[in-house]
Amino acid sequence: MKKNQFNTKFGVVAATVGSAVGLGNIWRFPYEAGAHGGGAFLIVYLLFVLILGIPVICAEFLIGHSSGADVYTAFTKLNGGRLWRLVGRMGLAAALLILGFYSVVAGWTVEYIYQSVISFGGATTADELHAQFGAFSSDAVKPLWWILAFLAANYVILIRGVGKGIERMSNILMPLLFVILLVFVINSLMLPKAAEGLEFLFKPDFSAITPSVVLGALGQAFFSLSLGLGCLITYASYFRADTPLVKTATISALLDMLVAIMAGVIIFPAVFTYGQEPSAGPQLVFEVLPSIFLNMPGGIVWATLFFILLFVASLTSTLSMFEILIAYMERSLSMSRLKAVSLTLMVVIVLSTLCSLSFGKLDGIRVFGLNLFSLSDYLSSNILLPVGGILISIFAGWIVERHTVRLELLGSAPSTLLRISVRIIIFNLRYLAPIGIGLIFIFGL
Ligand code: PHE
C-alpha cells in the first residue's frame, strides 16, 4: 500500500465525499438558508451545484490528476505561467482562513457531545438552550480546550498520511453518518409542525432573492463542495490512474447536496415545532438540535451519537484542508511531513483562538460590521472560493491542452453519455463558469 495514494475506488469517493460533507452541510447550510428565505436560497444553491459545481470539481480533478502536484506547482506543471501560482497562493490562504473558523465550530461539536451526555445540563426551553449556547461560545477559555482537542485528532491522523489515515476513517464513518441522518429525517417528518418547516425549506419565495443572496448561495455551493481552493486538486493528485473523474465528481456533488437537504429537513420542522427562529445565525443548529433530541425517545443516546458523527464529518473536512497546506510544504518546500503538519497546526491554533474569542472578548474588533469569525467565513466563502473557481475554470478550459482535458475526463473507453457530459462540462468551464461567476460576483458585492 503506497502511503500517499488512495487505495480503492470506494475510498476515493468516500474521501472526496468526506471532504465535501461536513459542517458546511449540517451547520452552515441550514443557517444560511434560514437567514435567506429558505426555499429560494435552496433552489439557487442546487442550481449552482449542478451547473457550476460539477464542472469545476472536474476541473480541479483533472488539474490535480494530470499534474500529480500540489496547488502551488500544479498550474506551472500544466504550462501555466508563473502568475498562475497566485491561484495556488490564494488557495493556501483560503485553506488557512477556513480552518480558523471551522475549527471553532468543530470545537463546539465536542462541547455538545459532552452536553448530550449530561442532558444539556437540564435546559429544555428554546430560551434556556439559547442562553446556554451564548454563555459557552463567549467564554474565553472553555471553547479553546475543545478546539485543541479537535486539532489534536487532526494531528494524529495527518501524520499517518493519506491512505492509512484519511481513507480508512472516511470508509467507515461516512456511511454511518448517512444512516443516522436518515433516522433524524424520519423523526423530524413526524413532528407536529413538520409541514410548516418543509414549506419554508421547499417553497421558494422569489422575492427573497437579491444579488447578495445569490452570491451567498454560490459561496455556500463552493464551500460545501470544498471547491475553489485546490482541495480537490490535492486529493486528485492522490487518485489512482484509473479513477473515473466525472463519475466521482458527480456522485460526490449529488451526495453532498443530499446531505444538505437532509439537514434542512431535520432542522426546519424542529425550528417551527419548538418555536425557534430560522434566521438565528451560526448558533441555529446548536440550539435547535438539542430541542429535537430532548423530545425523542432515547434522545440522549441519539444526541451523543449525532454530535460524535458531526465531529467526525468535520474531521474528514479539515483533514482535506490541512492536506492542501501540507502537500504544498512537503512537495514544494521539501519539508518532512511531521514538520509540515506541526507548523500548519500551530498557525491554525492561533487563527482559531482569535475566531473563538471574537464571540466574547474580541467581539469589539469588527471589519464591515463582521467579527473575526464571520469575516473569515465571508472572505473565504464569498470571495476567495468563487474567484478561485473562475480562475480554475479558465485554466482548465483555456490553458490546459485540450488533449489532456479530454483524456483525463473521458478515460479509456467512454460511453456516449460520458462523451456528451464532457462536452457540456468543457463548455461550462470555458464560458458559463467564468462569465456566470464573474457577474454574480460583481452584482453580489
Ligand atoms: N466542504 C466542507 C464542508 O462542507 C468544508 C470545506 C471547505 C472543506 C473547503 C475543504 C475545503 O464542511
mmCIF file of N, CA, C and O in Angstrom, residues 47 56 102 111 115 145 155 188 221 253 350 356 363 368 397 428:
data_model
loop_
_atom_site.group_PDB
_atom_site.id
_atom_site.type_symbol
_atom_site.label_atom_id
_atom_site.label_comp_id
_atom_site.label_asym_id
_atom_site.label_seq_id
_atom_site.Cartn_x
_atom_site.Cartn_y
_atom_site.Cartn_z
ATOM 1 N N LEU A 47 -29.052 24.799 -8.082
ATOM 2 C CA LEU A 47 -28.664 25.099 -9.462
ATOM 3 C C LEU A 47 -27.163 25.293 -9.581
ATOM 4 O O LEU A 47 -26.526 24.794 -10.510
ATOM 5 N N VAL A 56 -16.690 22.508 -12.162
ATOM 6 C CA VAL A 56 -15.471 22.991 -11.505
ATOM 7 C C VAL A 56 -14.792 21.874 -10.697
ATOM 8 O O VAL A 56 -13.571 21.816 -10.612
ATOM 9 N N TYR A 102 -13.561 27.206 11.080
ATOM 10 C CA TYR A 102 -14.151 25.864 11.054
ATOM 11 C C TYR A 102 -13.794 25.082 12.326
ATOM 12 O O TYR A 102 -14.616 24.374 12.894
ATOM 13 N N GLU A 111 -18.045 20.080 22.574
ATOM 14 C CA GLU A 111 -18.803 20.521 23.756
ATOM 15 C C GLU A 111 -20.194 19.885 23.755
ATOM 16 O O GLU A 111 -20.693 19.449 24.786
ATOM 17 N N GLN A 115 -22.329 17.910 26.332
ATOM 18 C CA GLN A 115 -23.659 18.388 26.757
ATOM 19 C C GLN A 115 -24.724 17.304 26.585
ATOM 20 O O GLN A 115 -25.650 17.209 27.389
ATOM 21 N N TRP A 145 -10.266 24.811 24.732
ATOM 22 C CA TRP A 145 -9.855 23.429 25.023
ATOM 23 C C TRP A 145 -10.400 22.481 23.982
ATOM 24 O O TRP A 145 -9.734 21.553 23.533
ATOM 25 N N TYR A 155 -4.148 16.055 14.050
ATOM 26 C CA TYR A 155 -2.700 15.829 14.066
ATOM 27 C C TYR A 155 -2.379 14.336 13.989
ATOM 28 O O TYR A 155 -1.591 13.889 13.159
ATOM 29 N N SER A 188 -38.008 13.952 12.305
ATOM 30 C CA SER A 188 -38.461 15.330 12.086
ATOM 31 C C SER A 188 -39.735 15.382 11.263
ATOM 32 O O SER A 188 -40.582 16.255 11.453
ATOM 33 N N ALA A 221 -22.420 26.876 -2.132
ATOM 34 C CA ALA A 221 -22.171 25.731 -3.015
ATOM 35 C C ALA A 221 -20.673 25.415 -3.054
ATOM 36 O O ALA A 221 -20.266 24.266 -2.899
ATOM 37 N N ALA A 253 -20.869 15.315 -5.689
ATOM 38 C CA ALA A 253 -21.709 16.515 -5.641
ATOM 39 C C ALA A 253 -23.134 16.154 -5.241
ATOM 40 O O ALA A 253 -23.757 16.837 -4.420
ATOM 41 N N VAL A 350 -3.513 29.476 16.416
ATOM 42 C CA VAL A 350 -3.588 30.926 16.634
ATOM 43 C C VAL A 350 -4.845 31.502 15.976
ATOM 44 O O VAL A 350 -5.626 32.234 16.599
ATOM 45 N N SER A 356 -12.457 32.229 17.889
ATOM 46 C CA SER A 356 -13.289 31.860 19.025
ATOM 47 C C SER A 356 -13.497 33.056 19.955
ATOM 48 O O SER A 356 -14.615 33.335 20.394
ATOM 49 N N ASP A 363 -15.022 40.650 20.632
ATOM 50 C CA ASP A 363 -16.217 40.972 19.858
ATOM 51 C C ASP A 363 -16.155 42.393 19.285
ATOM 52 O O ASP A 363 -16.751 42.704 18.256
ATOM 53 N N PHE A 368 -16.210 45.828 8.476
ATOM 54 C CA PHE A 368 -17.513 45.880 7.783
ATOM 55 C C PHE A 368 -18.610 45.330 8.688
ATOM 56 O O PHE A 368 -19.515 44.636 8.224
ATOM 57 N N GLY A 397 -10.263 25.255 -18.849
ATOM 58 C CA GLY A 397 -10.956 25.426 -20.122
ATOM 59 C C GLY A 397 -10.066 25.972 -21.237
ATOM 60 O O GLY A 397 -10.255 25.653 -22.404
ATOM 61 N N ASN A 428 -19.088 24.586 -20.129
ATOM 62 C CA ASN A 428 -19.298 25.345 -18.891
ATOM 63 C C ASN A 428 -17.996 25.944 -18.365
ATOM 64 O O ASN A 428 -17.971 27.076 -17.882
#
